[in-house]
Short mmCIF file of C-alpha atoms in Angstrom, two decimals:
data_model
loop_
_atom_site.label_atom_id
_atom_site.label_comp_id
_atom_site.label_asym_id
_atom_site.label_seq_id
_atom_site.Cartn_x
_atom_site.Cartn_y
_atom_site.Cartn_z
CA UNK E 1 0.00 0.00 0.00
CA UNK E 2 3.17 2.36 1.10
CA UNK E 3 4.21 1.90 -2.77
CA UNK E 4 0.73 2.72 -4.30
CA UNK E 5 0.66 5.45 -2.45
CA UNK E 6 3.46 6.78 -2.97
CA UNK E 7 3.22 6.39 -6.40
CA UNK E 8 -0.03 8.05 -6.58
CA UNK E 9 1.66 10.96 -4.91
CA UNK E 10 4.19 11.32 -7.65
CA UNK E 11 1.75 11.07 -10.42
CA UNK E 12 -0.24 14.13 -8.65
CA UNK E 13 2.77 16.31 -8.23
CA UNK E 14 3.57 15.33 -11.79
CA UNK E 15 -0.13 16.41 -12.88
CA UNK E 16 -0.06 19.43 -10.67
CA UNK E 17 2.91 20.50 -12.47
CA UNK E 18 1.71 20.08 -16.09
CA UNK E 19 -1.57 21.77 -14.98
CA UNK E 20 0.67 24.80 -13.98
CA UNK E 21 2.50 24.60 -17.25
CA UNK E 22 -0.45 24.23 -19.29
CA UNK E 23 -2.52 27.51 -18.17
CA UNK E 24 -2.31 29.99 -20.75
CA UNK E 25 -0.28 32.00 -18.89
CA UNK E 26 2.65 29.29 -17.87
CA UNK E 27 3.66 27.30 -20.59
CA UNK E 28 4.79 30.64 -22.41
CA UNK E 29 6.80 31.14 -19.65
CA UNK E 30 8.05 28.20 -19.28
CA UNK E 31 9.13 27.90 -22.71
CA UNK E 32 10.78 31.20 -23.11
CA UNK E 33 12.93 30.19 -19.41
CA UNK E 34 13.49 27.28 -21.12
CA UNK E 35 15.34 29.25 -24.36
CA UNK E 36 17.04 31.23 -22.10
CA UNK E 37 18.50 28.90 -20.34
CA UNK E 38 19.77 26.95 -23.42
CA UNK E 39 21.01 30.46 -25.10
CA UNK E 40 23.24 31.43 -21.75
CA UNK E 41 24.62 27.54 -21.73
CA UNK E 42 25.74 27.64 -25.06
CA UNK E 43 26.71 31.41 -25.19
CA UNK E 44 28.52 30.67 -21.48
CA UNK E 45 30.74 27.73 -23.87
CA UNK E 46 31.64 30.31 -26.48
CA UNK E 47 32.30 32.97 -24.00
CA UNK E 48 34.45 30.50 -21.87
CA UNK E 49 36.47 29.80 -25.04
CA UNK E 50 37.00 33.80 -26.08
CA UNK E 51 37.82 34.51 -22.65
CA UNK E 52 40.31 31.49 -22.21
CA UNK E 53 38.16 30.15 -19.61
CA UNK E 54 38.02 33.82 -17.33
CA UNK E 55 34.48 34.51 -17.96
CA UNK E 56 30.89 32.42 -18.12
CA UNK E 57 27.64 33.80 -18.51
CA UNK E 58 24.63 32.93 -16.41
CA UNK E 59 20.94 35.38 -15.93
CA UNK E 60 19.40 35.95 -13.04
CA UNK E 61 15.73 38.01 -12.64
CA UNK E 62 15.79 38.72 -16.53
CA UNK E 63 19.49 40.52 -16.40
CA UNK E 64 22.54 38.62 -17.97
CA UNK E 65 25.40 37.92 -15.66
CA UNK E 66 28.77 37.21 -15.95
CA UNK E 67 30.79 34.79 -13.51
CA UNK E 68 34.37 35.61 -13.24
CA UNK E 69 36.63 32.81 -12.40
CA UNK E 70 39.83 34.99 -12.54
CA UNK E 71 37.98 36.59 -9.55
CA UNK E 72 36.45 33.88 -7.46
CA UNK E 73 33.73 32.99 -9.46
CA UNK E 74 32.25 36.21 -8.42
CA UNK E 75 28.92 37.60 -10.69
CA UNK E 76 28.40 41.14 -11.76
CA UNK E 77 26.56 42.63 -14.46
CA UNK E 78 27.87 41.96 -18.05
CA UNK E 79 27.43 46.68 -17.56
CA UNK E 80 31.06 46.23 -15.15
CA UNK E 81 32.98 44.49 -18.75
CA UNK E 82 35.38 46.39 -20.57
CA UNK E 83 35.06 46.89 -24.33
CA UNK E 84 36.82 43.91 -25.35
CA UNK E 85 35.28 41.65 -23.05
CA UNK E 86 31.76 43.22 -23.97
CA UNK E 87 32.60 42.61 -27.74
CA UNK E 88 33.29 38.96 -26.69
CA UNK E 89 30.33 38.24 -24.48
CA UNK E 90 28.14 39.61 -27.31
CA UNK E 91 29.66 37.63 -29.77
CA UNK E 92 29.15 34.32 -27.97
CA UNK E 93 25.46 35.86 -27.32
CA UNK E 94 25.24 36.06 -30.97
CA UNK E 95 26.79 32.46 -32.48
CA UNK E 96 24.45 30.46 -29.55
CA UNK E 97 21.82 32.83 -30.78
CA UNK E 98 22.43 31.80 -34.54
CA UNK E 99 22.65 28.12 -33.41
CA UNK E 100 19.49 28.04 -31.98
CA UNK E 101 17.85 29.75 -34.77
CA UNK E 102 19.38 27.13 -36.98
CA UNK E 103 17.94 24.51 -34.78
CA UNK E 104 14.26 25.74 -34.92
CA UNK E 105 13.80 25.92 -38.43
CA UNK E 106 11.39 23.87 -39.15
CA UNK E 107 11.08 21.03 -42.23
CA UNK E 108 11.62 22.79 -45.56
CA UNK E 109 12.18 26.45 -44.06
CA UNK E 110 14.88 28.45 -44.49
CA UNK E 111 17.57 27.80 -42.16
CA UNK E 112 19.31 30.35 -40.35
CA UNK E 113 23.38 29.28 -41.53
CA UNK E 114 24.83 32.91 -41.64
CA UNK E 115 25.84 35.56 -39.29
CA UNK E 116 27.89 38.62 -39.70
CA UNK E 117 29.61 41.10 -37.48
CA UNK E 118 29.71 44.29 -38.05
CA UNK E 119 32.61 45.92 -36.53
CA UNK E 120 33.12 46.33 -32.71
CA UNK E 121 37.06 44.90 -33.60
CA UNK E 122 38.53 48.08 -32.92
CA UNK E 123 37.69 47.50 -29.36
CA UNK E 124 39.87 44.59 -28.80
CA UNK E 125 43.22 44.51 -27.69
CA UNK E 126 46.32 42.18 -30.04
CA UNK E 127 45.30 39.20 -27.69
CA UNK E 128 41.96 39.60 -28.03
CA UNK E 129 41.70 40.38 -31.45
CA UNK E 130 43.57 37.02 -31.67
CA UNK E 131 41.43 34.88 -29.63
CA UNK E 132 38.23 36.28 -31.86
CA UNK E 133 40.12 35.45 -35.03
CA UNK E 134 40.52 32.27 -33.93
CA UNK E 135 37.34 31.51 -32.96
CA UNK E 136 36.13 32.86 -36.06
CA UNK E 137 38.33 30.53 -38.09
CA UNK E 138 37.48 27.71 -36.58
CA UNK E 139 33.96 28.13 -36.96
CA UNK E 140 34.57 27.97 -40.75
CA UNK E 141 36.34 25.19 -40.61
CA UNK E 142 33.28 23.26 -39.12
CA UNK E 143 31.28 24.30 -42.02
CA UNK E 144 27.79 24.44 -40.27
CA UNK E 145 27.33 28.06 -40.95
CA UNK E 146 29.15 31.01 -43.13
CA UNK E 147 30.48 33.76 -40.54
CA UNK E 148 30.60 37.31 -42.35
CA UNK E 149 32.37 40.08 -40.83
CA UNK E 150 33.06 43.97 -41.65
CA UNK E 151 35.83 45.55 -40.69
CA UNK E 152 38.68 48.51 -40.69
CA UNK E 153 40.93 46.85 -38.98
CA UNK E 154 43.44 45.56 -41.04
CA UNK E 155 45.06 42.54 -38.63
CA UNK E 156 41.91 40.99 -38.62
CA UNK E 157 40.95 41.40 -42.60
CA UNK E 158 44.01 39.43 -43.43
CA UNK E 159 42.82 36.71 -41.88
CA UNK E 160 39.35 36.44 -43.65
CA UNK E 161 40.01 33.84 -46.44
CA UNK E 162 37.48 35.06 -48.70
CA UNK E 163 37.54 39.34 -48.50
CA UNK E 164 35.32 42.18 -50.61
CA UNK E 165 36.34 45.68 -50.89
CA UNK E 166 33.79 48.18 -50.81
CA UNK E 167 35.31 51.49 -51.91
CA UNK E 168 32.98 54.21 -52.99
CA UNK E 169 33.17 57.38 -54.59
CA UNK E 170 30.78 60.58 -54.57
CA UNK E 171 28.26 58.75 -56.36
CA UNK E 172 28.61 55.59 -56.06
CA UNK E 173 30.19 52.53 -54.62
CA UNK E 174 31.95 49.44 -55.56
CA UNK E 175 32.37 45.86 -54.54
CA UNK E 176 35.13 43.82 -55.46
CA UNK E 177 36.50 40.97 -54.52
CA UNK E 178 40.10 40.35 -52.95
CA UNK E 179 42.73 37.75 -53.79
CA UNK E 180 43.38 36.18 -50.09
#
């Protein structure tokens, strides 16, 4: 009897939950946590691999967070990061972003297997700029999705294998491509 009961007792927590997440108001929620939480893990992986393993991301009451392990694991707002480490925490916000995108097309849609960055590089220090080259190349190499990226800064355009020029002129411009 001690079994069946407490059996019955899990199936009515069980139902008690789903009737939570089923009221119009709860699944919605639920699902959007749900995102969230998979967009900070996989951003958090990135980040951990810009940063060399300094920073992770977590969120916390609808703010994102980052966890410094350089400084005891302690969280502060992603607001306290300096430029560089900004530009890398919103890159890594932006590749788990395009991965999950990727991941809900549905059958026969479009998928989502492009992203491009539009500057922000200037920010970065040598290191930095290194580590985010990096990461960028390797991300071609897995061939899952075509990373475009527009810049001025020349340390970092010599290390896009495939390069256009836009130059332009008082009327118009021009796009041409560039021998790697």
């Amino acid at each position: 009897m001690r079994a069946d009961r407490d059996e019955a007792e899990s199936a009515q927590q069980v139902a008690k939950l789903l009737g939570q997440l089923l009221r119009s108001d709860g699944f919605p929620r639920w699902l959007v946590a749900s995102a969230l939480d998979a967009l900070v893990a996989d951003a958090s992986e990135s980040l951990a691999e810009l940063s060399g393993g300094q920073f992770a991301l977590t969120h916390e009451g609808g703010e994102f967070l980052v966890i410094d392990h350089a400084d005891a694991d302690a969280r502060r707002p992603v607001k306290t990061l300096s430029g560089g480490e900004t530009f890398q925490a919103s890159l890594a916000l932006a590749l788990a972003l395009s991965a999950q995108m990727a991941g809900l097309a549905a059958e026969g849609a479009a998928h989502l297997e492009s992203i491009f960055l539009d500057e922000g590089f200037g920010t970065l220090d040598e290191a930095n700029l290194d580590v985010v080259a990096s990461t960028l190349e390797n991300l071609a190499t897995r061939g899952d999705r075509m990373v475009g990226v527009v810049t001025h800064v020349p340390a970092l355009a010599e290390r896009v294998p495939v390069r256009f020029a836009v130059t332009r002129d008082q009327r118009t411009s021009r796009v041409t491509r560039e021998a790697p």
